Coordinates of C-alpha atoms and ligand atoms in Angstrom, one line a residue:
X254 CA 12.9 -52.5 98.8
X255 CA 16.7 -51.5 98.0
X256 CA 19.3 -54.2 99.3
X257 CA 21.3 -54.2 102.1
X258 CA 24.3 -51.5 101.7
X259 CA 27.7 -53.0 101.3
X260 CA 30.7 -50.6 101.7
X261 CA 33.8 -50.2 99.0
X262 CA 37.0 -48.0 99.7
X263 CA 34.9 -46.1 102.0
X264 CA 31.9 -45.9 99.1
X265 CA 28.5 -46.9 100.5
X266 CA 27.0 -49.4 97.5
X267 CA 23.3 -49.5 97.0
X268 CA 21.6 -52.2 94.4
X269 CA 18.1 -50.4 93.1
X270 CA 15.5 -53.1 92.0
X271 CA 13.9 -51.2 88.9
X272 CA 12.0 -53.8 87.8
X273 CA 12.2 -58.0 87.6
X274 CA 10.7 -59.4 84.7
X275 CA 11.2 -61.9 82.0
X276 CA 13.1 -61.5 78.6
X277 CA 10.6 -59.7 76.1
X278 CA 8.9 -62.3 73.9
X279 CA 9.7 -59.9 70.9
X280 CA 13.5 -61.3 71.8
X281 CA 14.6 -65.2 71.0
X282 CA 17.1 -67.0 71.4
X283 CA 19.3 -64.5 73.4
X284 CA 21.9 -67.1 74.3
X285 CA 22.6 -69.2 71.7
X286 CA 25.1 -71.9 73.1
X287 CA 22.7 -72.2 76.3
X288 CA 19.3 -72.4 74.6
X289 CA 19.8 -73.5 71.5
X290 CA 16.9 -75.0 69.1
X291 CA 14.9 -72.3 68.1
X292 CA 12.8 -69.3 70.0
X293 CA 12.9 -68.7 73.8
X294 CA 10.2 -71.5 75.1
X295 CA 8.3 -70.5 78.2
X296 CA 10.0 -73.4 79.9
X297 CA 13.3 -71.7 79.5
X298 CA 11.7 -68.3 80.7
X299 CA 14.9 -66.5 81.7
X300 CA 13.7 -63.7 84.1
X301 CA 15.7 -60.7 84.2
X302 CA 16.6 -58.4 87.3
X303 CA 17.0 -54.9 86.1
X304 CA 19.3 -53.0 88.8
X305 CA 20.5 -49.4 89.1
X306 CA 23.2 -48.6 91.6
X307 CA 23.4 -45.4 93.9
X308 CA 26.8 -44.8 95.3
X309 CA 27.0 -42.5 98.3
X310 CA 31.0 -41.1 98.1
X311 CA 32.3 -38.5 100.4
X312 CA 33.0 -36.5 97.4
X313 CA 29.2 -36.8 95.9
X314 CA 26.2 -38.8 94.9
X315 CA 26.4 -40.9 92.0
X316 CA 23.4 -42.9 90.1
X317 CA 25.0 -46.0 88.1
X318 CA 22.7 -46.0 85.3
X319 CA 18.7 -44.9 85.3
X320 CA 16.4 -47.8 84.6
X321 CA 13.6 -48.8 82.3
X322 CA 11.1 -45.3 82.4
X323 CA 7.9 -44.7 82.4
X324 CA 5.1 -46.3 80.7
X325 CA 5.7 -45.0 77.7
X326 CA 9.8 -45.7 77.6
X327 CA 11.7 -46.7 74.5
X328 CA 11.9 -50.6 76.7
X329 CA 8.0 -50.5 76.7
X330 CA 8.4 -52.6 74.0
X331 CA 10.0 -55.8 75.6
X332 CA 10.7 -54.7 79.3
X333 CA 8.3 -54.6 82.6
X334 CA 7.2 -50.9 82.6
X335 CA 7.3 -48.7 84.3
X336 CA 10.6 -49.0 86.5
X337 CA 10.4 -47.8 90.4
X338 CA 13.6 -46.1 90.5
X339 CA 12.4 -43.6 91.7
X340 CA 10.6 -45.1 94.9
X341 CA 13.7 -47.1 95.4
X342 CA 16.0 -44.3 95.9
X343 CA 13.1 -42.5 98.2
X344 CA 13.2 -45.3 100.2
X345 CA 16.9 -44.7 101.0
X346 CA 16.4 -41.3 101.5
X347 CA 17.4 -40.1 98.0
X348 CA 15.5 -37.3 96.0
X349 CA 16.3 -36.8 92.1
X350 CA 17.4 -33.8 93.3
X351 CA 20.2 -35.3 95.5
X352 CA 22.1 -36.9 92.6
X353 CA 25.1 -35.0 91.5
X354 CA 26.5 -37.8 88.7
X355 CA 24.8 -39.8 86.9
X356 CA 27.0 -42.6 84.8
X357 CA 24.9 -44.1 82.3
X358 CA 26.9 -47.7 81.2
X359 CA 25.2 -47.4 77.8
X360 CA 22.4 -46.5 76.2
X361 CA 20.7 -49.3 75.8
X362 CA 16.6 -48.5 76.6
X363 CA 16.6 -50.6 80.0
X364 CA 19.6 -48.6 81.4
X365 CA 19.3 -45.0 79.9
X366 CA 15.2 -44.2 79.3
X367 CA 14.6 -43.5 83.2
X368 CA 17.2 -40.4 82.8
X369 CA 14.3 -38.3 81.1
X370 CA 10.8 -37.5 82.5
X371 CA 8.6 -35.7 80.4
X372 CA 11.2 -34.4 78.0
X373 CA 13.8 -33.0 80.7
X374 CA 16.2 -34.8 82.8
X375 CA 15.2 -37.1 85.3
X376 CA 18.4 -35.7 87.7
X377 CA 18.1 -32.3 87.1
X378 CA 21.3 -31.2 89.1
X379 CA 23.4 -34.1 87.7
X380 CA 25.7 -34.2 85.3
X381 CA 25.5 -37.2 83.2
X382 CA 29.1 -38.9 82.3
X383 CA 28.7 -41.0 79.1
X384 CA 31.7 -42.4 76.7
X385 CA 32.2 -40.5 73.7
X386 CA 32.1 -43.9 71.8
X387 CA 28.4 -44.5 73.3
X388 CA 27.3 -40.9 72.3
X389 CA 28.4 -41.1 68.4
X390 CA 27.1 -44.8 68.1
X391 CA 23.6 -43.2 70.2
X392 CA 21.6 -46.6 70.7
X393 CA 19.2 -45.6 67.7
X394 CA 16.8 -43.0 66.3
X395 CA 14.4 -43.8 69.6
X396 CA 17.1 -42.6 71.9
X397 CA 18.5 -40.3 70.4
X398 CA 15.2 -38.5 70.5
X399 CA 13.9 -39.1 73.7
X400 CA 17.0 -39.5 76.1
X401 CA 20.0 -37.8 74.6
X402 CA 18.9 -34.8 72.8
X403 CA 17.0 -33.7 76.4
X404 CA 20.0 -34.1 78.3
X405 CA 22.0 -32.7 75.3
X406 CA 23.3 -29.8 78.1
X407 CA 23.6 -32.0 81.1
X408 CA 26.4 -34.8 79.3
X409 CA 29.7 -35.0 80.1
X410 CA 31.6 -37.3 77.6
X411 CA 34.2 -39.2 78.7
X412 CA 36.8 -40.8 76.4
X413 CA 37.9 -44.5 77.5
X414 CA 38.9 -43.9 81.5
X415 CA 38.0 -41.3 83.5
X416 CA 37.1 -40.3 87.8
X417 CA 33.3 -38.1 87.5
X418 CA 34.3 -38.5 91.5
X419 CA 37.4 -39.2 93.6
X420 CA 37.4 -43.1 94.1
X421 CA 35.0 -43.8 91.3
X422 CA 36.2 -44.5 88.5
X423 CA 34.8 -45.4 84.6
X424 CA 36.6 -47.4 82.0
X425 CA 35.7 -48.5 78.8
X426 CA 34.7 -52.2 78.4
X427 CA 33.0 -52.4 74.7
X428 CA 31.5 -55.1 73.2
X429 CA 27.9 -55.0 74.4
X430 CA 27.7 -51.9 72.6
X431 CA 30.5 -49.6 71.3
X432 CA 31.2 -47.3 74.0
X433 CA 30.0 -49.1 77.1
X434 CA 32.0 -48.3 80.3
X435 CA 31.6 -50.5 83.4
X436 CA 32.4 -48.3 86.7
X437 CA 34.8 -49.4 89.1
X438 CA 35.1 -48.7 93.4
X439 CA 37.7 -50.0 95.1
X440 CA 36.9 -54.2 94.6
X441 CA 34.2 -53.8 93.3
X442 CA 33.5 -53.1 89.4
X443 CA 29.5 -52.7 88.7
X444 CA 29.7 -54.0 85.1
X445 CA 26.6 -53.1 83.1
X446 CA 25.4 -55.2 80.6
X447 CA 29.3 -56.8 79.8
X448 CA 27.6 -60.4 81.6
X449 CA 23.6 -60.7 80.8
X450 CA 23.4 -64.4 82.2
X451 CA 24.9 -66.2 85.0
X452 CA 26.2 -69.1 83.2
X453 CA 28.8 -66.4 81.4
X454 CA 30.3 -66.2 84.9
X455 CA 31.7 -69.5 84.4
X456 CA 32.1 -69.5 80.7
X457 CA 32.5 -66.2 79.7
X458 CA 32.7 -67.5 76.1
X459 CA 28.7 -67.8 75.6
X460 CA 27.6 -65.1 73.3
X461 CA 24.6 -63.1 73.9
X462 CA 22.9 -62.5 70.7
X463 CA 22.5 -58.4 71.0
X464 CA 25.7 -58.1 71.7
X465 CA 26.8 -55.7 68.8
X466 CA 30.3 -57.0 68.5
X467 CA 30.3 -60.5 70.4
X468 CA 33.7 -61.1 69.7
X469 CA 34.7 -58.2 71.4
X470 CA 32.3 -58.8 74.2
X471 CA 34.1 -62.1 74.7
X472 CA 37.3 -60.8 75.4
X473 CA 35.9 -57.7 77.3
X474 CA 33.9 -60.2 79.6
X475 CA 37.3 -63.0 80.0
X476 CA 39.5 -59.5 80.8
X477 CA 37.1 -58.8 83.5
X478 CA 36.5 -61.8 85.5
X479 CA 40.0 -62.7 85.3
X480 CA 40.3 -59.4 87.5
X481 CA 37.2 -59.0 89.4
X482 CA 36.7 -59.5 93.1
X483 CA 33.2 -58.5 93.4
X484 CA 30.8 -57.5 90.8
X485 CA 27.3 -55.7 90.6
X486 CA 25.7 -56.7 87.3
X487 CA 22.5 -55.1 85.7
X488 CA 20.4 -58.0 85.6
X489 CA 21.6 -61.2 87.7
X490 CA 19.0 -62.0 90.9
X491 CA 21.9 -61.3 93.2
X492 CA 22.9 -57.5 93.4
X493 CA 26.4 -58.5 94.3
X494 CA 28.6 -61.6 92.7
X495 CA 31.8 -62.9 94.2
X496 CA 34.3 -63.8 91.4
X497 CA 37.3 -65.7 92.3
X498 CA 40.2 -64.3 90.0
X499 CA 42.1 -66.5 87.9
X500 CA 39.2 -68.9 87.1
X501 CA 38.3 -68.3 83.9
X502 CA 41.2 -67.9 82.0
Ligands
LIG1286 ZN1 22.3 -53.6 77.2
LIG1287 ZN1 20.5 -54.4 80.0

């Protein structure tokens, strides 16, 4: 079941459980400075929370990224499929259908594969706001085939900051990948994949291995806690973090 709502300047905030899971075994390692010595034992299983977020604005419906797909997804190959999006956001009243924007963070296969079905989008009256950086770097040959080119007519690039809707707004944090954006309402910033673990909270010098450019990632993921109130991270347990400013620099 979806969490409890909480409310942003006048947003209403939904975390979506897609899926819970552990860290693929095809993937070791991820965190070098926290598990060092070799591959990811089952004793350090790190299980992963994979959340979507629906905003409910006055000025439209807005899906923060689309989840891990269908049995067949691009993330089929390390990630619990298939996601339940979709029966989240029924369970809040929400049809695919209802969803006017759709902001993708990246397009990584555990946030963008659930924005296709069957070859067409998954949101079919949404447009879907990506960063132009995202777009040209394209997350691969697998993506490119199965998730962009079906939405081809349905993007809406965006180039570093940008407001798909009044009071929500996307910026470009990169690091992670090239053109990922978090997405930022009132306090609150819902910050994609820019923190994987919860010990980066606290040092947010620990790299994460598929990071593309962890130096970058570094300093995106210090700028943002140094101004984040609240966040709402893809994969923590908790759909919302307090984050005391000032703390980590
Ligand atoms: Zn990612
Ligand atoms: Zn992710």
């Amino acid at each position: 079941m979806p969490y409890q709502p909480r409310v942003f300047a006048g947003v209403e905030v939904v975390a979506l459980c897609d899926a819970v899971g552990p860290m693929g075994a095809a993937i070791s390692r991820p965190l070098p400075e926290l598990f060092p010595g070799g591959s990811f034992a089952a004793d350090e299983e790190w299980v992963l929370h994979f959340h979507c977020h629906l905003l409910r604005a006055p000025g439209g419906t807005v899906l923060v990224d689309t989840g891990i797909g269908a049995l067949d997804s691009p993330a089929s190959g390390w990630a619990p499929v298939p996601g339940r999006l979709e029966a989240e956001l029924a369970a809040v009243g929400v049809t695919p259908e209802d969803v006017d924007v759709v902001i993708l963070t990246h397009l990584h296969s555990d946030h963008a594969s659930g924005a296709v079905v069957n070859g067409a989008p998954a949101f079919p009256n949404a447009r879907y706001v990506i960063q132009q950086t995202e777009l040209d770097w394209s997350g691969g040959g697998l993506m490119r085939d199965r998730v962009i080119r079906p939405l081809k007519d349905a993007l809406e690039t965006v180039h570093r900051t940008a407001e798909p809707i009044p009071g929500i707004r996307v910026a470009l944090a990169p690091g992670h990948t090239p053109g990922h954006q978090i997405v930022e309402v009132g306090d609150l910033i819902i910050s994609g994949d820019a923190l994987l673990h919860e010990a980066q909270l606290a040092d947010p010098s620990i790299r994460y291995l598929y990071d593309d450019d962890q130096e970058t990632a570094v300093k995106t993921r210090t700028a943002l806690l140094n101004r984040a109130t609240v966040l709402a991270t893809s994969h923590f347990a908790d759909p919302f973090t307090p984050v005391r400013s000032g703390d980590t620099a």
